[in-house]
Tab-separated table of C-alpha atoms in Angstrom:
chain	number	residue	atom	x	y	z
O	515	MET	CA	-0.023	-0.041	0.050
O	516	LYS	CA	1.512	3.399	-1.008
O	517	ALA	CA	1.928	6.110	1.463
O	518	ILE	CA	-0.938	8.706	1.380
O	519	GLU	CA	-1.021	12.183	2.676
O	520	GLU	CA	-4.631	12.073	4.119
O	521	PRO	CA	-5.826	9.417	6.611
O	522	PRO	CA	-7.800	6.716	4.823
O	523	SER	CA	-11.530	6.502	5.659
O	524	LEU	CA	-12.726	3.803	8.105
O	525	VAL	CA	-14.278	1.807	5.202
O	526	ASP	CA	-10.682	1.965	3.450
O	527	LEU	CA	-8.966	1.043	6.676
O	528	ARG	CA	-11.213	-1.953	7.255
O	529	LYS	CA	-10.876	-3.064	3.734
O	530	HIS	CA	-6.978	-2.908	3.731
O	531	THR	CA	-6.520	-4.480	7.155
O	532	THR	CA	-8.948	-7.166	6.380
O	533	ALA	CA	-7.128	-7.894	3.046
O	534	MET	CA	-3.849	-8.146	4.928
O	535	LEU	CA	-4.933	-10.962	7.054
O	536	PRO	CA	-3.392	-14.429	6.059
O	537	ARG	CA	-5.814	-17.089	4.760
O	538	VAL	CA	-6.139	-19.754	7.423
O	539	ASP	CA	-8.264	-22.713	8.270
O	540	LEU	CA	-9.721	-22.949	11.844
O	541	PRO	CA	-7.422	-25.819	13.007
O	542	GLU	CA	-4.428	-23.721	12.014
O	543	VAL	CA	-5.649	-20.766	14.098
O	544	ILE	CA	-6.297	-22.997	17.172
O	545	LEU	CA	-2.761	-24.390	16.827
O	546	GLU	CA	-1.022	-21.068	16.420
O	547	VAL	CA	-2.672	-19.562	19.325
O	548	MET	CA	-1.797	-22.773	21.381
O	549	SER	CA	1.947	-22.153	20.342
O	550	TRP	CA	1.728	-18.583	21.650
O	551	GLU	CA	0.207	-19.558	25.008
O	552	PRO	CA	1.575	-22.775	26.427
O	553	GLN	CA	-0.866	-22.296	29.530
O	554	LEU	CA	-3.848	-23.012	27.228
O	555	VAL	CA	-2.584	-26.705	26.737
O	556	GLU	CA	-1.401	-26.887	30.338
O	557	ALA	CA	-4.983	-26.268	31.534
O	558	PHE	CA	-6.144	-29.560	29.957
O	559	THR	CA	-5.397	-31.889	32.700
O	560	ALA	CA	-6.607	-35.573	32.917
O	561	ALA	CA	-9.718	-36.356	35.073
O	562	SER	CA	-7.631	-38.953	36.935
O	563	GLY	CA	-5.459	-36.114	38.158
O	564	GLY	CA	-2.293	-37.906	36.810
O	565	ARG	CA	0.173	-36.448	34.574
O	566	SER	CA	-0.569	-37.189	30.819
O	567	ARG	CA	1.740	-39.514	29.003
O	568	LEU	CA	0.126	-38.958	25.609
O	569	GLU	CA	2.529	-37.945	22.897
O	570	ASP	CA	1.609	-34.949	20.790
O	571	LEU	CA	-1.310	-33.999	23.104
O	572	PRO	CA	-1.646	-30.430	21.917
O	573	THR	CA	-2.591	-31.758	18.342
O	574	SER	CA	-5.227	-34.076	19.805
O	575	ILE	CA	-6.581	-31.154	21.847
O	576	ALA	CA	-6.741	-28.837	18.832
O	577	ALA	CA	-8.500	-31.574	16.924
O	578	CYS	CA	-11.083	-31.977	19.567
O	579	LEU	CA	-11.652	-28.235	19.849
O	580	ALA	CA	-12.091	-28.034	16.040
O	581	ALA	CA	-14.390	-31.025	15.735
O	582	HIS	CA	-16.838	-29.903	18.562
O	583	SER	CA	-16.813	-26.260	17.940
O	584	MET	CA	-17.529	-26.843	14.284
O	585	ASN	CA	-20.172	-29.433	15.286
O	586	VAL	CA	-18.821	-31.872	12.657
O	587	GLY	CA	-17.770	-34.736	14.845
O	588	TYR	CA	-14.567	-36.665	14.335
O	589	ARG	CA	-15.055	-38.117	10.935
O	590	PRO	CA	-13.680	-35.282	8.802
O	591	ILE	CA	-11.000	-34.479	11.542
O	592	ALA	CA	-9.656	-38.035	12.329
O	593	LYS	CA	-6.681	-39.365	10.255
O	594	THR	CA	-5.814	-43.088	10.337
O	595	GLY	CA	-2.210	-43.670	10.757
O	596	VAL	CA	-1.640	-40.460	12.678
O	597	PRO	CA	-1.641	-41.289	16.294
O	598	ALA	CA	-2.617	-37.926	17.571
O	599	LEU	CA	-5.584	-37.828	15.212
O	600	GLU	CA	-6.821	-41.328	15.612
O	601	ARG	CA	-10.473	-41.443	16.273
O	602	SER	CA	-10.103	-43.483	19.302
O	603	ARG	CA	-7.452	-41.124	20.667
O	604	LEU	CA	-9.561	-37.992	20.055
O	605	SER	CA	-12.590	-39.714	21.849
O	606	HIS	CA	-10.319	-40.579	24.805
O	607	VAL	CA	-8.882	-37.070	25.145
O	608	PHE	CA	-12.274	-35.319	24.987
O	609	GLN	CA	-13.809	-37.575	27.522
O	610	ASN	CA	-10.879	-37.367	29.951
O	611	TYR	CA	-9.449	-33.861	29.367
O	612	PHE	CA	-12.419	-31.683	28.493
O	613	ARG	CA	-14.682	-30.426	31.179
O	614	PRO	CA	-16.016	-26.949	32.317
O	615	GLU	CA	-13.139	-26.479	34.802
O	616	THR	CA	-10.450	-27.103	32.293
O	617	LEU	CA	-12.095	-25.020	29.584
O	618	SER	CA	-12.398	-22.100	32.010
O	619	LEU	CA	-8.738	-22.378	32.981
O	620	ALA	CA	-7.865	-22.435	29.340
O	621	ASN	CA	-9.740	-19.239	28.652
O	622	ALA	CA	-8.125	-17.119	31.408
O	623	PRO	CA	-4.796	-16.786	29.654
O	624	LEU	CA	-6.450	-15.733	26.340
O	625	VAL	CA	-8.389	-13.086	28.218
O	626	ALA	CA	-5.214	-11.733	29.719
O	627	TRP	CA	-3.299	-11.869	26.448
O	628	GLN	CA	-5.963	-9.937	24.593
O	629	ALA	CA	-5.934	-7.270	27.375
O	630	GLY	CA	-2.383	-6.508	26.654
O	631	LEU	CA	-2.614	-5.894	22.923
O	632	PRO	CA	-2.507	-2.230	21.829
O	633	LEU	CA	-5.383	-2.637	19.428
O	634	ALA	CA	-7.596	-4.339	21.938
O	635	GLN	CA	-6.805	-1.537	24.374
O	636	ALA	CA	-7.967	0.899	21.744
O	637	TRP	CA	-11.232	-0.900	21.719
O	638	GLY	CA	-11.736	-0.571	25.551
O	639	GLY	CA	-10.287	-1.136	28.943
O	640	GLY	CA	-12.058	-4.556	29.464
O	641	MET	CA	-14.168	-3.272	32.295
O	642	VAL	CA	-17.465	-3.270	30.401
O	643	ALA	CA	-19.302	-6.428	29.671
O	644	ALA	CA	-22.324	-7.447	27.729
O	645	VAL	CA	-24.481	-10.433	28.456
O	646	ASP	CA	-26.800	-11.922	25.792
O	647	GLY	CA	-28.281	-15.242	24.867
O	648	MET	CA	-27.522	-17.105	21.704
O	649	ARG	CA	-30.284	-19.762	20.842
O	650	PHE	CA	-29.518	-23.341	19.743
O	651	VAL	CA	-32.072	-25.981	18.551
O	652	VAL	CA	-31.836	-29.232	20.317
O	653	PRO	CA	-33.866	-31.710	18.244
O	654	VAL	CA	-33.413	-34.701	20.642
O	655	PRO	CA	-35.000	-35.116	24.088
O	656	ALA	CA	-32.702	-33.123	26.532
O	657	ALA	CA	-33.180	-31.946	30.031
O	658	PHE	CA	-32.643	-28.300	28.929
O	659	ALA	CA	-34.402	-28.339	25.658
O	660	ARG	CA	-37.739	-26.523	25.930
O	661	PRO	CA	-40.347	-25.539	23.228
O	662	ASN	CA	-40.306	-21.726	22.202
O	663	ARG	CA	-41.998	-21.202	18.835
O	664	LYS	CA	-40.364	-17.678	18.598
O	665	PHE	CA	-36.800	-19.007	18.617
O	666	PHE	CA	-37.090	-22.787	17.673
O	667	GLY	CA	-40.242	-23.057	15.563
O	668	SER	CA	-41.841	-26.459	16.068
O	669	LYS	CA	-38.675	-27.896	17.617
O	670	ARG	CA	-37.061	-27.474	21.249
O	671	GLY	CA	-34.063	-25.555	22.197
O	672	MET	CA	-31.835	-23.878	24.782
O	673	THR	CA	-30.066	-20.724	25.325
O	674	TRP	CA	-26.268	-20.053	25.722
O	675	LEU	CA	-26.163	-16.983	27.923
O	676	ASN	CA	-22.745	-15.640	27.288
O	677	ALA	CA	-20.715	-12.585	28.378
O	678	ILE	CA	-18.155	-10.485	26.265
O	679	ASN	CA	-16.057	-7.523	27.158
O	680	ASP	CA	-15.519	-4.344	25.348
O	681	GLN	CA	-12.149	-5.816	24.070
O	682	GLY	CA	-13.991	-8.591	22.105
O	683	ILE	CA	-13.127	-11.502	24.219
O	684	GLY	CA	-15.646	-13.892	25.739
O	685	ARG	CA	-15.546	-14.005	29.552
O	686	GLY	CA	-17.833	-16.768	30.528
O	687	ALA	CA	-21.291	-18.419	29.777
O	688	LYS	CA	-24.105	-20.602	31.089
O	689	ILE	CA	-26.527	-22.846	29.526
O	690	VAL	CA	-30.097	-22.194	30.473
O	691	SER	CA	-33.446	-23.494	29.410
O	692	GLY	CA	-34.941	-22.128	26.144
O	693	THR	CA	-38.020	-20.632	27.897
O	694	VAL	CA	-36.961	-18.978	31.143
O	695	ARG	CA	-35.999	-15.163	31.195
O	696	ASP	CA	-32.284	-14.535	31.024
O	697	SER	CA	-32.461	-12.113	33.944
O	698	LEU	CA	-32.652	-15.212	36.219
O	699	HIS	CA	-29.236	-16.264	35.313
O	700	MET	CA	-27.414	-13.160	34.178
O	701	VAL	CA	-25.772	-12.265	37.624
O	702	ASP	CA	-24.492	-15.923	37.836
O	703	VAL	CA	-22.931	-15.430	34.583
O	704	ILE	CA	-21.082	-12.187	35.665
O	705	PHE	CA	-19.929	-13.975	38.958
O	706	GLY	CA	-18.665	-16.829	36.810
O	707	LEU	CA	-16.289	-15.067	34.432
O	708	ASP	CA	-13.152	-16.641	33.330
O	709	GLY	CA	-10.043	-14.697	34.334
O	710	GLY	CA	-9.777	-10.879	34.900
O	711	GLU	CA	-11.647	-8.635	37.345
O	712	LEU	CA	-15.291	-8.211	37.605
O	713	PRO	CA	-16.714	-5.749	35.171
O	714	GLU	CA	-17.627	-2.055	36.255
O	715	ILE	CA	-20.471	-1.994	33.670
O	716	VAL	CA	-22.869	-4.531	32.520
O	717	VAL	CA	-25.030	-4.125	29.367
O	718	SER	CA	-27.914	-6.478	28.292
O	719	ASP	CA	-30.880	-6.609	26.150
O	720	THR	CA	-34.433	-6.335	27.608
O	721	GLY	CA	-34.642	-10.086	28.032
O	722	SER	CA	-32.231	-9.923	30.774
O	723	TYR	CA	-33.680	-6.863	32.521
O	724	SER	CA	-35.673	-6.789	35.736
O	725	ASP	CA	-35.971	-4.248	38.468
O	726	LEU	CA	-34.684	-7.008	40.760
O	727	THR	CA	-31.717	-7.385	38.695
O	728	PHE	CA	-30.991	-3.640	38.556
O	729	GLY	CA	-31.037	-3.817	42.558
O	730	LEU	CA	-28.781	-6.729	42.764
O	731	LEU	CA	-26.150	-5.385	40.311
O	732	GLU	CA	-26.097	-1.913	41.782
O	733	LEU	CA	-25.733	-3.492	45.268
O	734	LEU	CA	-22.978	-5.560	43.962
O	735	ASN	CA	-21.220	-2.264	42.725
O	736	ILE	CA	-21.786	-2.955	39.083
O	737	SER	CA	-23.478	-0.309	37.079
O	738	TYR	CA	-26.286	-2.022	35.015
O	739	ARG	CA	-27.212	-0.571	31.557
O	740	PRO	CA	-29.686	-2.568	29.757
O	741	ALA	CA	-30.898	-1.732	26.198
O	742	LEU	CA	-34.602	-1.251	27.200
O	743	ALA	CA	-37.284	-1.803	24.540
O	744	ASP	CA	-40.364	0.427	24.165
O	745	LEU	CA	-38.442	3.289	25.919
O	746	PRO	CA	-41.239	5.840	25.645
O	747	ASP	CA	-43.549	3.570	27.607
O	748	GLN	CA	-41.147	2.852	30.508
O	749	LYS	CA	-42.126	3.977	33.899
O	750	GLY	CA	-39.732	6.322	35.916
O	751	TRP	CA	-39.942	6.349	39.721
O	752	ARG	CA	-39.811	9.261	42.153
O	753	ILE	CA	-39.077	9.420	45.852
O	754	ASP	CA	-40.884	12.782	46.586
O	755	PRO	CA	-44.437	12.456	45.456
O	756	GLY	CA	-44.773	16.190	45.597
O	757	ALA	CA	-41.910	17.115	43.341
O	758	ASP	CA	-42.602	18.844	40.083
O	759	TYR	CA	-40.565	17.443	37.232
O	760	GLY	CA	-42.264	19.498	34.473
O	761	PRO	CA	-42.453	17.569	31.205
O	762	LEU	CA	-41.122	14.429	33.043
O	763	ASN	CA	-43.965	14.273	35.433
O	764	THR	CA	-45.811	11.665	33.363
O	765	PHE	CA	-42.575	9.604	33.002
O	766	ALA	CA	-41.997	9.840	36.821
O	767	ARG	CA	-45.287	8.325	37.643
O	768	GLY	CA	-44.041	5.524	39.732
O	769	ARG	CA	-43.608	5.990	43.666
O	770	ILE	CA	-40.743	4.519	45.736
O	771	ASP	CA	-41.244	3.814	49.358
O	772	LEU	CA	-37.782	3.990	50.854
O	773	ARG	CA	-39.119	2.506	54.144
O	774	LYS	CA	-39.420	-0.736	52.250
O	775	VAL	CA	-35.678	-0.760	51.766
O	776	GLN	CA	-34.801	0.518	55.161
O	777	ARG	CA	-36.734	-2.240	56.931
O	778	MET	CA	-35.020	-4.878	54.896
O	779	TRP	CA	-31.532	-3.398	54.734
O	780	PRO	CA	-29.670	-5.921	57.105
O	781	ASP	CA	-31.309	-8.891	55.110
O	782	ILE	CA	-30.366	-7.127	51.835
O	783	LEU	CA	-26.831	-6.971	52.887
O	784	ARG	CA	-26.710	-10.496	53.829
O	785	VAL	CA	-28.084	-11.584	50.510
O	786	ILE	CA	-25.611	-9.459	48.642
O	787	ALA	CA	-22.705	-10.868	50.705
O	788	SER	CA	-23.784	-14.388	49.957
O	789	ILE	CA	-23.821	-13.743	46.221
O	790	TYR	CA	-20.513	-11.887	46.402
O	791	THR	CA	-18.618	-14.436	48.152
O	792	GLY	CA	-20.222	-17.276	46.060
O	793	THR	CA	-22.045	-18.850	49.220
O	794	VAL	CA	-25.124	-19.210	47.010
O	795	ARG	CA	-25.891	-18.778	43.293
O	796	ALA	CA	-27.656	-15.640	42.272
O	797	TYR	CA	-30.235	-17.871	40.454
O	798	ASP	CA	-31.233	-19.496	43.721
O	799	VAL	CA	-31.545	-16.100	45.352
O	800	VAL	CA	-33.638	-14.649	42.480
O	801	THR	CA	-36.044	-17.621	42.561
O	802	MET	CA	-36.197	-17.486	46.492
O	803	LEU	CA	-37.106	-13.830	46.303
O	804	GLN	CA	-40.149	-14.560	44.119
O	805	ARG	CA	-43.360	-16.713	44.898
O	806	GLU	CA	-45.628	-17.646	42.155
O	807	GLY	CA	-44.317	-14.802	39.910
O	808	HIS	CA	-44.696	-12.160	42.725
O	809	PRO	CA	-41.801	-10.827	44.821
O	810	THR	CA	-41.546	-11.443	48.521
O	811	ALA	CA	-41.083	-8.528	50.862
O	812	LEU	CA	-37.250	-8.832	50.565
O	813	GLY	CA	-37.476	-9.077	46.830
O	814	GLU	CA	-39.705	-6.041	46.618
O	815	ALA	CA	-37.222	-4.174	48.730
O	816	ILE	CA	-34.379	-4.923	46.235
O	817	ALA	CA	-36.468	-4.200	43.308
O	818	THR	CA	-37.484	-0.888	44.966
O	819	TYR	CA	-33.874	0.120	45.386
O	820	GLY	CA	-33.100	-1.025	41.749
O	821	ARG	CA	-35.952	1.334	40.443
O	822	ILE	CA	-33.916	4.280	41.661
O	823	PHE	CA	-30.988	3.363	39.300
O	824	LYS	CA	-33.381	2.357	36.520
O	825	SER	CA	-34.828	5.790	36.483
O	826	LEU	CA	-31.273	7.328	36.374
O	827	HIS	CA	-30.339	4.946	33.564
O	828	ILE	CA	-33.309	5.932	31.537
O	829	LEU	CA	-32.687	9.581	32.056
O	830	ALA	CA	-28.922	9.227	31.010
O	831	TYR	CA	-30.078	7.197	28.026
O	832	ILE	CA	-32.452	10.035	26.789
O	833	ASP	CA	-29.940	12.877	27.573
O	834	VAL	CA	-28.573	15.018	24.891
O	835	ASP	CA	-25.053	13.343	25.394
O	836	GLU	CA	-25.030	10.661	22.800
O	837	THR	CA	-21.843	8.925	24.373
O	838	TYR	CA	-23.881	6.981	26.872
O	839	ARG	CA	-26.217	5.579	24.089
O	840	ARG	CA	-23.354	4.967	21.784
O	841	ASP	CA	-21.323	3.001	24.183
O	842	ILE	CA	-24.191	0.693	24.878
O	843	LYS	CA	-24.890	0.244	21.285
O	844	HIS	CA	-21.132	-0.585	20.550
O	845	ILE	CA	-20.835	-3.469	22.940
O	846	ARG	CA	-24.244	-4.776	21.908
O	847	ASN	CA	-22.922	-4.733	18.292
O	848	LEU	CA	-19.763	-6.500	19.398
O	849	GLN	CA	-21.914	-9.296	20.925
O	850	GLU	CA	-23.856	-9.587	17.766
O	851	GLY	CA	-20.571	-9.902	15.802
O	852	ARG	CA	-19.458	-12.685	18.117
O	853	HIS	CA	-22.795	-14.469	17.604
O	854	ALA	CA	-22.400	-14.294	13.839
O	855	LEU	CA	-18.843	-15.648	14.060
O	856	ALA	CA	-20.043	-18.519	16.268
O	857	ARG	CA	-22.824	-19.302	13.641
O	858	LYS	CA	-20.123	-19.520	10.997
O	859	ILE	CA	-17.871	-21.808	13.018
O	860	CYS	CA	-20.742	-23.952	14.557
O	861	HIS	CA	-22.029	-24.876	11.032
O	862	GLY	CA	-22.179	-28.789	11.153
O	863	LYS	CA	-25.591	-30.468	11.514
O	864	LYS	CA	-27.224	-27.000	10.496
O	865	GLY	CA	-26.031	-25.633	13.794
O	866	GLU	CA	-28.284	-28.046	15.793
O	867	LEU	CA	-26.916	-29.628	19.073
O	868	TYR	CA	-27.607	-33.379	19.723
O	869	HIS	CA	-26.538	-33.759	23.301
O	870	ARG	CA	-29.210	-35.276	25.642
O	871	TYR	CA	-27.548	-34.135	28.955
O	872	GLU	CA	-26.490	-30.834	30.362
O	873	ARG	CA	-22.768	-31.898	30.765
O	874	GLY	CA	-22.558	-32.539	26.944
O	875	LEU	CA	-24.081	-29.265	26.132
O	876	GLU	CA	-21.762	-27.471	28.571
O	877	ASN	CA	-18.697	-29.118	27.176
O	878	GLN	CA	-19.569	-28.425	23.491
O	879	LEU	CA	-20.598	-24.794	24.005
O	880	GLY	CA	-17.588	-24.376	26.475
O	881	VAL	CA	-15.351	-25.541	23.527
O	882	LEU	CA	-17.245	-23.113	21.075
O	883	GLY	CA	-16.491	-20.297	23.551
O	884	LEU	CA	-12.767	-21.094	23.820
O	885	VAL	CA	-12.368	-21.406	20.040
O	886	LEU	CA	-14.132	-18.106	19.570
O	887	ASN	CA	-11.676	-16.504	21.874
O	888	CYS	CA	-8.776	-18.216	19.822
O	889	VAL	CA	-10.005	-16.700	16.640
O	890	VAL	CA	-10.628	-13.316	18.237
O	891	LEU	CA	-7.184	-13.204	19.756
O	892	TRP	CA	-5.574	-14.397	16.452
O	893	THR	CA	-7.520	-11.731	14.577
O	894	THR	CA	-6.448	-9.230	16.923
O	895	VAL	CA	-2.835	-9.876	16.913
O	896	TYR	CA	-2.848	-9.775	12.903
O	897	LEU	CA	-5.006	-6.711	12.758
O	898	ASP	CA	-2.700	-4.975	15.230
O	899	ALA	CA	0.349	-6.074	13.010
O	900	ALA	CA	-1.469	-4.824	9.855
O	901	VAL	CA	-2.085	-1.315	11.560
O	902	ARG	CA	1.490	-1.149	12.572
O	903	GLN	CA	2.771	-2.020	9.195
O	904	LEU	CA	0.543	0.767	7.502
O	905	LYS	CA	1.858	3.286	9.981
O	906	ALA	CA	5.368	2.227	9.296
O	907	GLN	CA	4.758	2.653	5.620
O	908	GLY	CA	3.784	6.333	6.291
O	909	ASN	CA	0.031	5.879	6.036
O	910	PRO	CA	-1.666	8.002	8.702
O	911	VAL	CA	-4.267	5.992	10.679
O	912	ARG	CA	-6.615	7.819	13.053
O	913	ASP	CA	-6.846	6.402	16.607
O	914	GLU	CA	-10.749	6.800	16.355
O	915	ASP	CA	-10.798	4.563	13.266
O	916	MET	CA	-8.595	2.056	14.905
O	917	ALA	CA	-11.111	1.751	17.707
O	918	ARG	CA	-13.740	0.816	15.272
O	919	LEU	CA	-11.989	-2.155	13.698
O	920	SER	CA	-13.713	-5.447	14.399
O	921	PRO	CA	-12.198	-8.598	16.038
O	922	PHE	CA	-14.942	-10.534	14.294
O	923	VAL	CA	-13.965	-10.058	10.583
O	924	ASN	CA	-13.684	-13.607	9.274
O	925	THR	CA	-13.531	-13.669	5.584
O	926	GLN	CA	-9.987	-14.959	5.953
O	927	LEU	CA	-11.168	-18.014	8.161
O	928	GLY	CA	-11.812	-21.412	6.599
O	929	VAL	CA	-14.230	-23.846	8.292
O	930	HIS	CA	-15.113	-26.069	5.404
O	931	GLY	CA	-13.219	-28.702	3.427
O	932	ALA	CA	-10.212	-30.741	4.422
O	933	TYR	CA	-8.497	-29.988	7.797
O	934	THR	CA	-4.870	-30.065	8.532
O	935	PHE	CA	-3.097	-29.624	11.743
O	936	ILE	CA	0.331	-28.491	10.614
O	937	LEU	CA	1.758	-25.067	11.626
O	938	PRO	CA	4.266	-23.176	9.238
O	939	ASP	CA	7.951	-23.080	10.369
O	940	LEU	CA	8.074	-19.791	12.324
O	941	ALA	CA	10.742	-18.362	14.567
O	942	PRO	CA	9.679	-18.105	18.226
O	943	GLY	CA	7.489	-15.116	18.647
O	944	ALA	CA	6.978	-14.559	14.911
O	945	ILE	CA	3.668	-14.553	13.121
O	946	ARG	CA	2.821	-15.293	9.459
O	947	ALA	CA	3.705	-12.699	6.745
O	948	LEU	CA	0.777	-10.403	6.068
O	949	ARG	CA	-0.634	-10.387	2.709
O	950	ASP	CA	-0.397	-7.455	0.097
O	951	PRO	CA	-3.869	-5.750	0.134
O	952	HIS	CA	-3.610	-5.181	-3.541
O	953	ALA	CA	-2.739	-8.583	-4.572
O	954	LEU	CA	-6.193	-9.899	-4.343
O	955	ASP	CA	-7.238	-13.345	-5.594
O	956	ALA	CA	-10.703	-14.473	-6.792
O	957	ASP	CA	-11.589	-15.404	-3.106
O	958	ASP	CA	-11.072	-11.795	-2.019
O	959	GLU	CA	-13.611	-10.187	-4.224
O	960	GLU	CA	-16.209	-10.372	-1.318
O	961	ILE	CA	-13.905	-8.070	0.866
């Protein structure tokens, strides 16, 4: 790319950096990231607790990650005569080395690596998180599969409730039934994150919102900012019934009785401490605070506290300063980008999952989350290298445009065809050569 005097537009920057990414298949991405971060492989320990004696275990782990994330099974992955890729070896490795605990440990170093990349730091500080559900059809009888015509048509399905931070990396997830409200489980997802600190801000859609969730998160010192639907019809809440809010009087038609909160304050603090320390699951607390769809006195007190911050959130959202709304929209778009990438990777069997038990679903979707993080980290490393190369060639790149590049570009990623598990011969710490953005082949016409 020739040096230019004026900074390229955001569209041009996205086009050139994407075109510079090497063409790779998913197994190559997994293996390359594993070569960067040895802790990823070390996280996979045998269920027996003994030290593994399997030769070339990283290749078998990468093959299992590829097979289960793409939902294609072992047939297109296994290779007779290659010990690390024998079908029996892959089955043994997955059954003995893959479980939620090892997948969580493997995710933690990826979260830390992403946080240290300059480009990821341009995207955010890692302290903002979004939680949203991704729906999967489960056409076999399964404990978590439920009918929901809106999401699954005539079939049954479940929800993969997952969290992502503003640096594009997945932080954790939970499998929930396809019919319950996400708000019953969202706090558990936040307090079950893989690596890193608890976020300071959490964004969700309306499906994860409730006044009770507002109260719980605010009491846990986390600012909750859901993207509320039907905003003009939302009710605001006031403490002083005689206050005149002018044009906002209709909005502030709810009444807050602080005496409900004061009476229950010692019990509220005990509940929050139990959640924070992990003594009880937030889901159990939320269900305990409701009876037959109605809140208990303690639940109503926490919801009342939450309505204060819900009102402040709505007022900030409709304020003339667009930064608040834009930041919420940005991370919501990031989450949609992650889900789109997940759909591309998890293409086998039409994206339908065939596990009958919760543990099988947890393992497969845990693998998908880990592989998504491998792809995001790989893409961020190469996008960062592409930006540095453009700058070194004298091309001015604006910081605000860098911050709007996406870690979910995937035109360079292959998930179909024959799969190989061979890395190029690279020096320690080196990455593949970037491509010339002007030397486009027929496959690049879509960029």
